[in-house]
mmCIF file of C-alpha atoms in Angstrom:
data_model
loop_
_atom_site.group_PDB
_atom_site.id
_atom_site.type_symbol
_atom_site.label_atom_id
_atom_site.label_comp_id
_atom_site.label_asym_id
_atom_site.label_seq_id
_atom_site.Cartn_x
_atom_site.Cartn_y
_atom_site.Cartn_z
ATOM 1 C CA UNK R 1 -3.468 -128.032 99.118
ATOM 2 C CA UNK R 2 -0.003 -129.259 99.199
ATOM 3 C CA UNK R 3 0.194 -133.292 97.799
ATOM 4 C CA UNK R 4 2.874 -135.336 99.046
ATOM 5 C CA UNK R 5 3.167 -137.963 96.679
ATOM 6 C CA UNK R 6 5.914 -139.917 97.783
ATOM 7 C CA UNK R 7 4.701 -142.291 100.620
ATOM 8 C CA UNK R 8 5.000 -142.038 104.034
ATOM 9 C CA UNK R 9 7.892 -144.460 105.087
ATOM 10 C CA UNK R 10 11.089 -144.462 107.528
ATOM 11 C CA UNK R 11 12.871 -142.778 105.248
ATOM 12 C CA UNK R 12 11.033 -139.904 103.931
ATOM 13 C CA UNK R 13 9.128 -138.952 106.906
ATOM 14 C CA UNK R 14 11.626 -136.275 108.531
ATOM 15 C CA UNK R 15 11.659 -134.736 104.870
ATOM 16 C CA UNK R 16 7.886 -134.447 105.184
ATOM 17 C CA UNK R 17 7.666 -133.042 108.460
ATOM 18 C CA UNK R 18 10.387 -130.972 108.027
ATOM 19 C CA UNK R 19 9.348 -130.141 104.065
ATOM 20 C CA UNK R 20 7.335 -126.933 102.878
ATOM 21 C CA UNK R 21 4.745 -126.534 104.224
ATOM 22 C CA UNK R 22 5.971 -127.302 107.401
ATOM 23 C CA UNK R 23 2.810 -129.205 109.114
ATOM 24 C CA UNK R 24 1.029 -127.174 112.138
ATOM 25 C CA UNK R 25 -0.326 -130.903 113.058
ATOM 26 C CA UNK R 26 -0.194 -134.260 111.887
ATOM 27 C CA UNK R 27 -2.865 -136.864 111.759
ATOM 28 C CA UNK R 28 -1.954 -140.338 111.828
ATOM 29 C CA UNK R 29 -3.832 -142.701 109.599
ATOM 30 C CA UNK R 30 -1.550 -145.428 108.884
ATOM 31 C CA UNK R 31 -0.752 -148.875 109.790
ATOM 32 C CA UNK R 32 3.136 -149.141 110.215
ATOM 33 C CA UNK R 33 4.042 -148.922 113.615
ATOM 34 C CA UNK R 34 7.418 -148.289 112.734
ATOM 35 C CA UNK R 35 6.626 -145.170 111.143
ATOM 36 C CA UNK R 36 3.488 -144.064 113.652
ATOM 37 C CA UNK R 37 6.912 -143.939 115.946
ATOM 38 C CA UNK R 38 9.184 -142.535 113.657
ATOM 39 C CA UNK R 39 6.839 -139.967 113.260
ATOM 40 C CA UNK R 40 6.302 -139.313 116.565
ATOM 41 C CA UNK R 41 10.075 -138.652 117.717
ATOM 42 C CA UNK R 42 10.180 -136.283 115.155
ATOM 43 C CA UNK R 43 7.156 -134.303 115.511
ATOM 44 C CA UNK R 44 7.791 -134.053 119.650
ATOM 45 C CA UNK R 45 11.153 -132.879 118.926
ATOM 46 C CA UNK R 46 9.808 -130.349 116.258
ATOM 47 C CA UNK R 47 6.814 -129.694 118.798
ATOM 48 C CA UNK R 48 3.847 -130.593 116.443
ATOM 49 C CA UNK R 49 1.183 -131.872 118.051
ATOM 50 C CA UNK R 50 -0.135 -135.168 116.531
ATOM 51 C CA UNK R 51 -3.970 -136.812 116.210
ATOM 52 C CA UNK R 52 -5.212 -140.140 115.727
ATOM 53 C CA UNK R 53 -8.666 -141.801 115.820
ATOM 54 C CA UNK R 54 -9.038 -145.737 115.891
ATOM 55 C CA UNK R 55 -11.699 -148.353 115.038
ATOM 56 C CA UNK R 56 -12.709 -150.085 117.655
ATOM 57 C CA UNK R 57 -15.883 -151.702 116.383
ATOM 58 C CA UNK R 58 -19.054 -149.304 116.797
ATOM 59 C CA UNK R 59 -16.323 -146.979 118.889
ATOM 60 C CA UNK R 60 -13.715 -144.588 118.161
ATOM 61 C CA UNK R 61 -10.711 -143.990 120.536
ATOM 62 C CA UNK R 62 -9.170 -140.662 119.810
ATOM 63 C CA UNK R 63 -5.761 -140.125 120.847
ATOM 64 C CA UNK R 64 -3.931 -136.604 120.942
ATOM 65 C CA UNK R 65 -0.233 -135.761 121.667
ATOM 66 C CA UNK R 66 0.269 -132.200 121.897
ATOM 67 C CA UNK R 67 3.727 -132.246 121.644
ATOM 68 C CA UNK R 68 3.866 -128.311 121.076
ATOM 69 C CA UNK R 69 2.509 -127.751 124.601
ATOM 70 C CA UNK R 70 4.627 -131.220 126.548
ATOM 71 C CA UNK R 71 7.651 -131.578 124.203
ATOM 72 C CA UNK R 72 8.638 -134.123 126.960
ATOM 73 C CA UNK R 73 5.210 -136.437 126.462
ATOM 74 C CA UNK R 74 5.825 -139.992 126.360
ATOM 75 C CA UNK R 75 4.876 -141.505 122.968
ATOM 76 C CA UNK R 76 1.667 -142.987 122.648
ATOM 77 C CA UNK R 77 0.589 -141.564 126.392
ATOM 78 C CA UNK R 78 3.589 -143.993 127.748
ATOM 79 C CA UNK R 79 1.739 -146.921 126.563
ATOM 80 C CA UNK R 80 4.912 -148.597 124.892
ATOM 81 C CA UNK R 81 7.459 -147.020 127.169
ATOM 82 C CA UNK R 82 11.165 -146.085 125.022
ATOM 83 C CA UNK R 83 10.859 -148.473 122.008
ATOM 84 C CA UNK R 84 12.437 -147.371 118.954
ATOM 85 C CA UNK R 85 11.615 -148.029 115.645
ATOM 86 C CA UNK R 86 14.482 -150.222 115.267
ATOM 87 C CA UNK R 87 13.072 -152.808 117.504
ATOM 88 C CA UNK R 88 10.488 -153.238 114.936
ATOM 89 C CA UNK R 89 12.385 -155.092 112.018
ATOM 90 C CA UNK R 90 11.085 -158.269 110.157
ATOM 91 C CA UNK R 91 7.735 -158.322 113.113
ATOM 92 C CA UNK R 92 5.480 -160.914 112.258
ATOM 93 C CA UNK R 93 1.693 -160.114 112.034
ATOM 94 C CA UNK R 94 0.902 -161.688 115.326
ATOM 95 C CA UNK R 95 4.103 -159.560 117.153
ATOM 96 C CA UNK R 96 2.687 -156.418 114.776
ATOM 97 C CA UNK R 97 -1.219 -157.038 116.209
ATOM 98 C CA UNK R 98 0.037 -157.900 120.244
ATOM 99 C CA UNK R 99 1.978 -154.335 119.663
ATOM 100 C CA UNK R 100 -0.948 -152.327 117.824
ATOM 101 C CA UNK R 101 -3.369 -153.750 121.239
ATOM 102 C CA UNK R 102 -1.105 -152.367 123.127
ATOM 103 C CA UNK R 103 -0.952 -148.948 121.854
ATOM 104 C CA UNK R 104 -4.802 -149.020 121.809
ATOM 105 C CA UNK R 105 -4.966 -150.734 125.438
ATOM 106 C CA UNK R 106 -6.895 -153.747 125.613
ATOM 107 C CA UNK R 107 -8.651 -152.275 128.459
ATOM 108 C CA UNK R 108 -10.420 -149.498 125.782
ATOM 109 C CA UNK R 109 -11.549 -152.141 123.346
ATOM 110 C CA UNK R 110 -14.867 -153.109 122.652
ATOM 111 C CA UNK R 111 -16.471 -156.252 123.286
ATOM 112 C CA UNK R 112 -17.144 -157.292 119.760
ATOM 113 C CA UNK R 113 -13.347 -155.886 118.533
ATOM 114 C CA UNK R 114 -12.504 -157.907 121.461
ATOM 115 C CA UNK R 115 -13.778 -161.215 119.725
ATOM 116 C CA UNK R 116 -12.803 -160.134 116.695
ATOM 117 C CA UNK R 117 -9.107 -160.168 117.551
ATOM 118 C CA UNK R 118 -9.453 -163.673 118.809
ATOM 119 C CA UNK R 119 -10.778 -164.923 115.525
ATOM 120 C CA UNK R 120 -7.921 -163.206 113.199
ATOM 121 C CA UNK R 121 -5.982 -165.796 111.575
ATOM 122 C CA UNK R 122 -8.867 -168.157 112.067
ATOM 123 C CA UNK R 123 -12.626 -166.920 110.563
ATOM 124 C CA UNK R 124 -10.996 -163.147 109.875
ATOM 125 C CA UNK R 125 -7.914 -161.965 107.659
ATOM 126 C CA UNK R 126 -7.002 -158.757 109.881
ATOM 127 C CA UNK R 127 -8.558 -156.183 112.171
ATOM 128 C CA UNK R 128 -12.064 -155.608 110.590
ATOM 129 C CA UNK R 129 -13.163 -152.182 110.619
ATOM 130 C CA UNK R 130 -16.767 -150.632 110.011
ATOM 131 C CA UNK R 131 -17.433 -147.443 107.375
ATOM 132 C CA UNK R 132 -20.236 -146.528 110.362
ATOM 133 C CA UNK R 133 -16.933 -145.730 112.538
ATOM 134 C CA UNK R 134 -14.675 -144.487 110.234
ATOM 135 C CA UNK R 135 -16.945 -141.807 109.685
ATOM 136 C CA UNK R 136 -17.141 -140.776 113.517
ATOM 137 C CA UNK R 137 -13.314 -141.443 113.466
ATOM 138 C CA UNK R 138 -13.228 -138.625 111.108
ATOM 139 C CA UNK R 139 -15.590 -135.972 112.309
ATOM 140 C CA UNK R 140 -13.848 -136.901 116.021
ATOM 141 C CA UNK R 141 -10.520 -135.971 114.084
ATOM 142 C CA UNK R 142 -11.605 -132.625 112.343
ATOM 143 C CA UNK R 143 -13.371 -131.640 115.490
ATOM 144 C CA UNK R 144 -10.237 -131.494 117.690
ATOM 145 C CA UNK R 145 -8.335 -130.328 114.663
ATOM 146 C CA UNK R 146 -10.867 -127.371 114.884
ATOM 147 C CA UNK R 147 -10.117 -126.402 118.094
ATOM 148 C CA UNK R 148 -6.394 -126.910 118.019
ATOM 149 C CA UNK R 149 -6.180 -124.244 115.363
ATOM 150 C CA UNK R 150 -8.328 -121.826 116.650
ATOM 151 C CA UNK R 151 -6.443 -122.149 120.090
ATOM 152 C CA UNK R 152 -9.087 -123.352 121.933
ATOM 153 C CA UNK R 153 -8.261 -125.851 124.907
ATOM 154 C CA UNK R 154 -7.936 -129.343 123.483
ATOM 155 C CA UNK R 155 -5.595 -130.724 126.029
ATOM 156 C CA UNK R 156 -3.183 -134.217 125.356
ATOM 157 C CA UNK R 157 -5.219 -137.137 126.224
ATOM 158 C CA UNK R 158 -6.961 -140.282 125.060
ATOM 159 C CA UNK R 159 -10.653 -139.916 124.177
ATOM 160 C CA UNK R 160 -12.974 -143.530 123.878
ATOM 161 C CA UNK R 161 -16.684 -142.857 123.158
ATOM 162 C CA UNK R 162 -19.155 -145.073 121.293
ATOM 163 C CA UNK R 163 -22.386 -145.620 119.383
ATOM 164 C CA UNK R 164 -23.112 -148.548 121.714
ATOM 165 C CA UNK R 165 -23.148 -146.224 125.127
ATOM 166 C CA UNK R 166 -25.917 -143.813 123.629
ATOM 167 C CA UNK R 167 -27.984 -145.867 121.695
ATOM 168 C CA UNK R 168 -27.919 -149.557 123.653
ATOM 169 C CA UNK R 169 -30.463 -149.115 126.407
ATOM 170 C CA UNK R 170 -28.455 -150.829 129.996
ATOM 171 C CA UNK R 171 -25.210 -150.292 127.925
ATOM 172 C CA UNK R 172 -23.757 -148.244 130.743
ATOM 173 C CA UNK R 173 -25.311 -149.611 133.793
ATOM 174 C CA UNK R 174 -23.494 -151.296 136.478
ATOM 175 C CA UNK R 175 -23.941 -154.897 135.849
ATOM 176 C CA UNK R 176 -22.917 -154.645 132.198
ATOM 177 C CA UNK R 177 -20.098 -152.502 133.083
ATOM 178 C CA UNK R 178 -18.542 -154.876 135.691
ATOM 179 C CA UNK R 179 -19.398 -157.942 132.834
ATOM 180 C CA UNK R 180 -17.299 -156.260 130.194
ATOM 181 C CA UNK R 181 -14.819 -155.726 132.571
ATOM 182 C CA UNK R 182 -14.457 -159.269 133.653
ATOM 183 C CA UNK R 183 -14.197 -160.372 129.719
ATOM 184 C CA UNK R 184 -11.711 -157.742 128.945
ATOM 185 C CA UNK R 185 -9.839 -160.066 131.839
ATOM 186 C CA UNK R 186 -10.290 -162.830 129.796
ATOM 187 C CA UNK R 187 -9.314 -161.644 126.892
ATOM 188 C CA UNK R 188 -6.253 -160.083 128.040
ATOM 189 C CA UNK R 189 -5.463 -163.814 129.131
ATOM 190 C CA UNK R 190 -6.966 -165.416 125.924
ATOM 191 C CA UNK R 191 -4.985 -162.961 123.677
ATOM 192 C CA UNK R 192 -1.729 -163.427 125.603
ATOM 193 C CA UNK R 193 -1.188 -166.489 124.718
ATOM 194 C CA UNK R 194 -2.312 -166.350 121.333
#
């Protein structure tokens, strides 16, 4: 077990990537997008593959990079095209939560994360998240983990699965397929403007 204790920021994350013991993957868990990029640059030009799982209400969307098999991969699957972290500086919280729904793609969100994103600033603080998913989030995380080191396939990709497609009877039928899909529209809309 190897602590580093000195934060995660834009200017010591090439020492920890590049610092002993020299990381065979990374998991992102972090909020600054500035960094989540930083860290990404560096780890495809190192080739390090890199994992992260988000909340999306009763959902987890797991995103991997493996940047040590496609050192050429687009960041974040191409979602935000070139940006730099410089183009980052002095965001608002509005500009930093139109970003992070981009990087997750509107089009993956849930429903209810759907609403709730409308209703930040107004009945909620920030994104809420649920202990329920955090702890798929995690198991999601150490299960591809798994399999990248013991060199089993676990190919680049984005991976959405939920508690509501197993367990809510109709959840995945046609007509409630095409509905979510016409309020993910709206929303889109809705949350453009906002």
């Amino acid at each position: 077990l190897h602590i580093w204790d000195e934060g995660l920021t834009q200017d010591t994350v090439e020492d920890f990537v590049h610092g002993e013991p020299k990381p065979d993957m990374v998991i992102d868990e972090m909020d600054s997008l500035d960094v989540k990029i930083a860290l990404r640059l560096i780890c495809r030009k190192e080739k390090i593959p890199v994992l992260m799982a988000t909340d999306n209400g009763d959902s987890v969307i797991l995103d991997i990079e493996r940047f040590d098999q496609e050192p050429n991969r687009p960041l974040f699957h191409g979602l935000i095209g070139d940006m730099q972290t410089g183009e980052l500086k002095n965001m608002t919280y509005p500009q930093w939560l139109k970003l992070a729904t981009k990087i997750v793609g509107p089009d993956y969100l849930t429903e209810r994360m759907q609403d709730s994103l409308l209703e930040i600033g107004k009945a909620l603080p920030a994104v809420p998240q649920l202990g329920t998913t955090a702890a798929v989030a995690g198991s999601a995380i150490a299960y591809a983990v798994r399999r990248i080191a013991n060199g089993q396939d676990m190919p680049s990709g984005r991976y959405a699965f939920g508690l509501e497609e197993r367990l809510i009877p109709e959840y995945m039928s046609e007509k409630n397929i095409a509905e979510r899909k016409g309020k993910t529209q709206h929303f889109i809309t809705l949350f453009s403007q906002k």
